[in-house]
Every structure is written in structure tokens, then in C-alpha cells.
């Protein structure tokens, strides 16, 4: 079980950095057997209290850069919404497995696809915030146009529990890229988390990502960054093959 809130030292040189802010973490419990077939070879479901977990996580990205260069011009701030689950490999590395990542700017989408094989999708996405209330919307370009709308009111009660750490203290990701399973590490400040009340959820992305059994089911956990938090910089290393 993950108990350490702080990232370990990166195992190599960071190649990408970006600022994360305004994150909401919406999560459901799920049988690990339903997650296992969707994971990259060489990994298995990471579980907490006997359950695997699936997350719908919208947030705002800014200051995207290829290190050591300055932020990419004309990108600015943009919304990303990902559907993810969690895996552990034979070396004990616990990471995120992204099923889809919706983003509204093509440059980061193309860069992440080329470097890591991440399943980014170009979407019309945005966020509106009014004090403690925040709402995300996204609709994918092309195809069947799966969409999502998430609205929540952020609380003020700080959350730091074994479950919140399991869901958010993730210091890398696993992905299948060019026929190999890869691992890329990341580092950032510990997530500042508060309680949140989900007011509306109208979502196609979770089902479209391989989890139709969760459609319409009440989430088992809703957390968020505090209102007004400035966010923090996240750095990623290059990927290396593990299987």
C-alpha cells in the first residue's frame, strides 16, 4: 500500500514539465479481475481494500515545456480530463495506467503520443470556476464524440488517508508503446486534497474507456484540490521498457 506522500528522487533526467491545478478526483471501486485484461503486459491491478479503482480526473494544465526549454508558446492553460486505473509491476513500481486523456491543445497531445504512446484524444474541453464550485466539460472531436460534464463544490476539510494516498500519490505511469511496456517516473509536491461534493456527473468517457459497468453508479470517492490553490510543477523522466 502506498503511504508516502512525497515523491522519490527521479531516476533520470526530467524531459517534460507542466503545472497542474484545479484537479478533481472522482473514483469508483471495481473488481480487479475486470481491470486486469486492460493493463499493459508485465503489470497487474494495484488494489486497496481488495478493490481496484477507476478514476475520472479533470484538471488544468499550464506552463507546458520540453526541458530545459521555456514553456511552449501559444499553449497557455488548457483542460485535460483523463480516465485512469492503477497497476503495479514486478519491481513494485505503483503507477497510473491511462485509458484515455482528453485535451484541448494539439501540441501536448502529439508530443505525449510520440514520446510515451499515451492515449490522448483531441477534445473541446473547458472549465468554469465560481468560488468553491467548479465545472468541467469535454466533447471529443471526431468519431462518436464521447463527452463528460463534472460539477462539484469543494470543501475545506483536509484529507490525508491511506485511500487518498493510494489514489493520488502515484510517481509514474505504465503504458504500452511500440510493442513494449514502458515506465516513466514523475515528481511533484504532495497533492493538497480536500473533500468535495459531486453535484452533477454526465459522463461517457468512463464507459468508452472500457468500464461500462460503472456508468450511472455513484462514485465511491470524490476529492479535489482546494479552491484558489496555485497548483504545482510536475516533472517527467523519459520512459524505459520494463516488459
XYZ file of C-alpha atoms in Angstrom:
243
model
C 0.000 0.000 0.000
C 1.235 3.495 -0.789
C 1.774 5.537 2.371
C 4.446 8.045 1.308
C 3.057 11.407 0.175
C 6.395 12.662 -1.134
C 7.845 11.658 -4.482
C 11.131 9.744 -4.529
C 14.041 11.253 -6.416
C 13.628 10.943 -10.155
C 15.667 8.025 -11.552
C 16.834 10.072 -14.535
C 16.750 13.463 -16.198
C 13.347 15.139 -16.449
C 12.318 15.791 -20.049
C 8.875 17.399 -19.673
C 7.399 19.710 -17.052
C 3.959 21.255 -16.594
C 1.842 22.895 -13.904
C -1.196 21.011 -12.525
C -4.112 22.825 -10.892
C -7.840 22.592 -10.027
C -7.884 18.800 -10.021
C -10.966 16.782 -9.075
C -10.576 13.052 -8.373
C -13.741 11.007 -8.926
C -13.206 7.296 -8.229
C -15.097 4.006 -8.273
C -14.246 0.633 -6.765
C -14.113 -2.234 -9.247
C -13.273 -5.933 -9.219
C -9.570 -6.372 -10.038
C -10.495 -9.119 -12.488
C -12.329 -6.531 -14.598
C -9.267 -4.283 -14.752
C -6.567 -6.918 -15.367
C -7.265 -7.509 -19.104
C -6.885 -3.768 -19.796
C -3.406 -3.386 -18.273
C -0.066 -3.456 -20.096
C 1.787 -6.813 -20.026
C 4.088 -7.083 -17.047
C 1.701 -5.261 -14.730
C -1.223 -6.307 -12.553
C -4.037 -4.413 -10.819
C -2.988 -2.418 -7.780
C -5.633 -2.826 -5.090
C -6.784 -1.086 -1.936
C -9.147 -2.832 0.491
C -9.405 -5.676 -2.022
C -10.627 -3.415 -4.855
C -9.088 -2.000 -7.969
C -10.044 1.618 -8.673
C -11.038 3.612 -11.746
C -10.749 7.386 -11.766
C -12.206 10.253 -13.785
C -9.792 13.130 -13.189
C -10.203 16.608 -14.728
C -7.654 19.350 -14.117
C -5.973 22.378 -15.676
C -2.512 22.236 -17.245
C -0.249 25.206 -17.905
C 3.417 26.093 -18.431
C 3.948 23.005 -20.615
C 7.612 22.740 -21.581
C 10.267 20.433 -23.007
C 13.111 20.724 -20.540
C 15.354 22.684 -20.346
C 13.448 24.985 -22.701
C 10.925 27.625 -21.555
C 7.168 26.958 -21.813
C 5.917 26.209 -25.321
C 4.481 29.472 -26.729
C 0.782 29.887 -27.542
C -0.278 26.862 -25.471
C -1.162 28.687 -22.256
C -3.560 26.963 -19.866
C -5.764 24.130 -21.057
C -8.081 21.497 -19.677
C -7.281 17.788 -19.516
C -9.667 15.052 -18.405
C -8.353 11.526 -18.006
C -9.793 8.124 -17.205
C -7.282 6.003 -15.343
C -6.701 2.963 -13.231
C -3.728 1.722 -11.226
C -1.144 -1.014 -11.716
C 1.947 -2.417 -10.059
C 4.798 -4.173 -11.853
C 7.200 -6.925 -10.776
C 9.646 -4.343 -9.401
C 6.955 -2.946 -7.118
C 6.512 0.321 -9.050
C 2.955 1.526 -8.455
C 1.691 3.771 -11.193
C -1.171 5.103 -13.244
C -2.477 3.389 -16.365
C -4.302 5.910 -18.526
C -7.239 4.613 -20.545
C -7.857 7.948 -22.246
C -6.753 11.557 -21.851
C -8.907 14.314 -23.346
C -7.070 17.576 -24.058
C -7.946 20.722 -25.949
C -4.486 21.600 -27.383
C -2.911 19.543 -30.155
C 0.770 20.256 -29.383
C 0.892 18.475 -25.986
C -1.371 15.737 -27.377
C 1.010 14.976 -30.243
C 4.096 15.236 -28.020
C 2.750 12.808 -25.413
C 1.645 10.357 -28.088
C 5.076 10.422 -29.739
C 7.166 10.244 -26.544
C 5.084 7.847 -24.458
C 2.308 6.385 -26.629
C -0.268 7.838 -24.250
C -3.880 7.568 -25.473
C -4.520 11.286 -25.811
C -7.623 12.446 -27.663
C -8.190 15.914 -29.036
C -11.319 17.381 -27.487
C -13.162 20.607 -26.952
C -12.735 20.976 -23.213
C -13.056 23.711 -20.646
C -13.555 24.646 -17.023
C -15.625 27.231 -15.152
C -14.990 28.105 -11.517
C -17.050 30.269 -9.201
C -15.611 30.318 -5.708
C -15.820 26.792 -4.339
C -17.878 25.496 -7.269
C -16.101 24.117 -10.326
C -17.415 22.530 -13.514
C -15.580 20.720 -16.307
C -16.957 19.865 -19.746
C -15.392 17.988 -22.643
C -16.509 16.639 -26.014
C -14.120 14.708 -28.243
C -13.533 15.707 -31.848
C -14.326 13.042 -34.451
C -15.810 9.585 -34.145
C -18.682 9.140 -31.704
C -17.841 12.319 -29.753
C -17.919 10.891 -26.186
C -18.304 13.691 -23.673
C -18.329 14.427 -19.979
C -19.622 17.046 -17.548
C -18.411 17.120 -13.949
C -19.589 19.711 -11.416
C -18.507 19.755 -7.781
C -18.419 22.008 -4.751
C -15.078 21.973 -2.999
C -14.975 21.590 0.749
C -12.431 22.896 3.234
C -11.732 19.723 5.230
C -8.205 18.460 4.527
C -7.961 14.806 3.506
C -4.889 12.626 4.033
C -5.816 8.960 4.387
C -4.424 5.632 3.149
C -7.048 5.698 0.369
C -6.327 9.297 -0.711
C -2.627 8.483 -0.903
C -3.298 5.285 -2.829
C -5.340 7.207 -5.403
C -3.080 10.243 -5.797
C 0.491 9.511 -4.594
C 1.463 7.995 -7.942
C 5.031 8.592 -9.007
C 4.891 7.310 -12.569
C 2.801 5.599 -15.218
C 2.792 2.349 -17.168
C 1.916 2.292 -20.868
C 2.165 0.016 -23.901
C 4.283 1.742 -26.555
C 5.929 0.382 -29.710
C 5.271 -3.178 -28.621
C 6.810 -2.797 -25.148
C 5.514 -1.971 -21.692
C 7.164 1.233 -20.506
C 7.507 3.079 -17.220
C 8.014 6.827 -16.864
C 8.565 8.444 -13.470
C 7.269 11.784 -12.260
C 7.784 14.009 -9.260
C 5.788 16.855 -7.732
C 4.677 18.258 -4.405
C 2.274 16.136 -2.350
C -1.309 16.628 -3.509
C -3.200 19.103 -1.295
C -6.600 17.426 -1.026
C -9.975 18.400 0.423
C -13.393 16.826 0.490
C -15.702 17.607 -2.413
C -19.413 17.154 -3.103
C -20.290 15.927 -6.576
C -23.291 17.931 -7.796
C -23.542 16.625 -11.365
C -21.928 13.888 -13.424
C -22.969 13.228 -17.005
C -20.210 11.068 -18.417
C -19.483 8.896 -21.457
C -15.723 8.677 -21.024
C -15.555 6.008 -18.322
C -17.745 3.624 -20.315
C -15.900 4.450 -23.541
C -12.618 3.617 -21.783
C -13.648 0.036 -21.089
C -15.741 0.347 -17.924
C -19.421 0.371 -18.987
C -20.350 -1.319 -15.713
C -19.596 1.943 -13.877
C -21.983 4.081 -15.943
C -24.575 5.651 -13.672
C -23.024 4.240 -10.491
C -22.407 6.616 -7.586
C -18.671 7.223 -7.118
C -17.004 5.778 -4.030
C -14.603 8.693 -3.518
C -14.601 12.375 -4.536
C -11.592 14.539 -3.672
C -10.253 17.830 -5.011
C -7.527 20.424 -4.755
C -8.535 23.349 -2.513
C -10.209 26.339 -4.142
C -7.670 29.015 -5.023
C -4.617 26.752 -4.806
C -1.922 27.921 -7.272
C -1.041 24.389 -8.376
C 2.423 22.857 -8.678
C 5.003 21.854 -11.252
C 5.227 18.187 -12.251
C 8.333 16.788 -13.971
C 8.503 13.568 -16.018
C 11.508 11.490 -16.992
C 11.870 9.739 -20.286
C 10.352 6.269 -20.466
C 12.182 2.938 -20.381
C 10.932 -0.539 -21.265
C 10.137 -2.984 -18.486
C 8.458 -5.805 -20.452
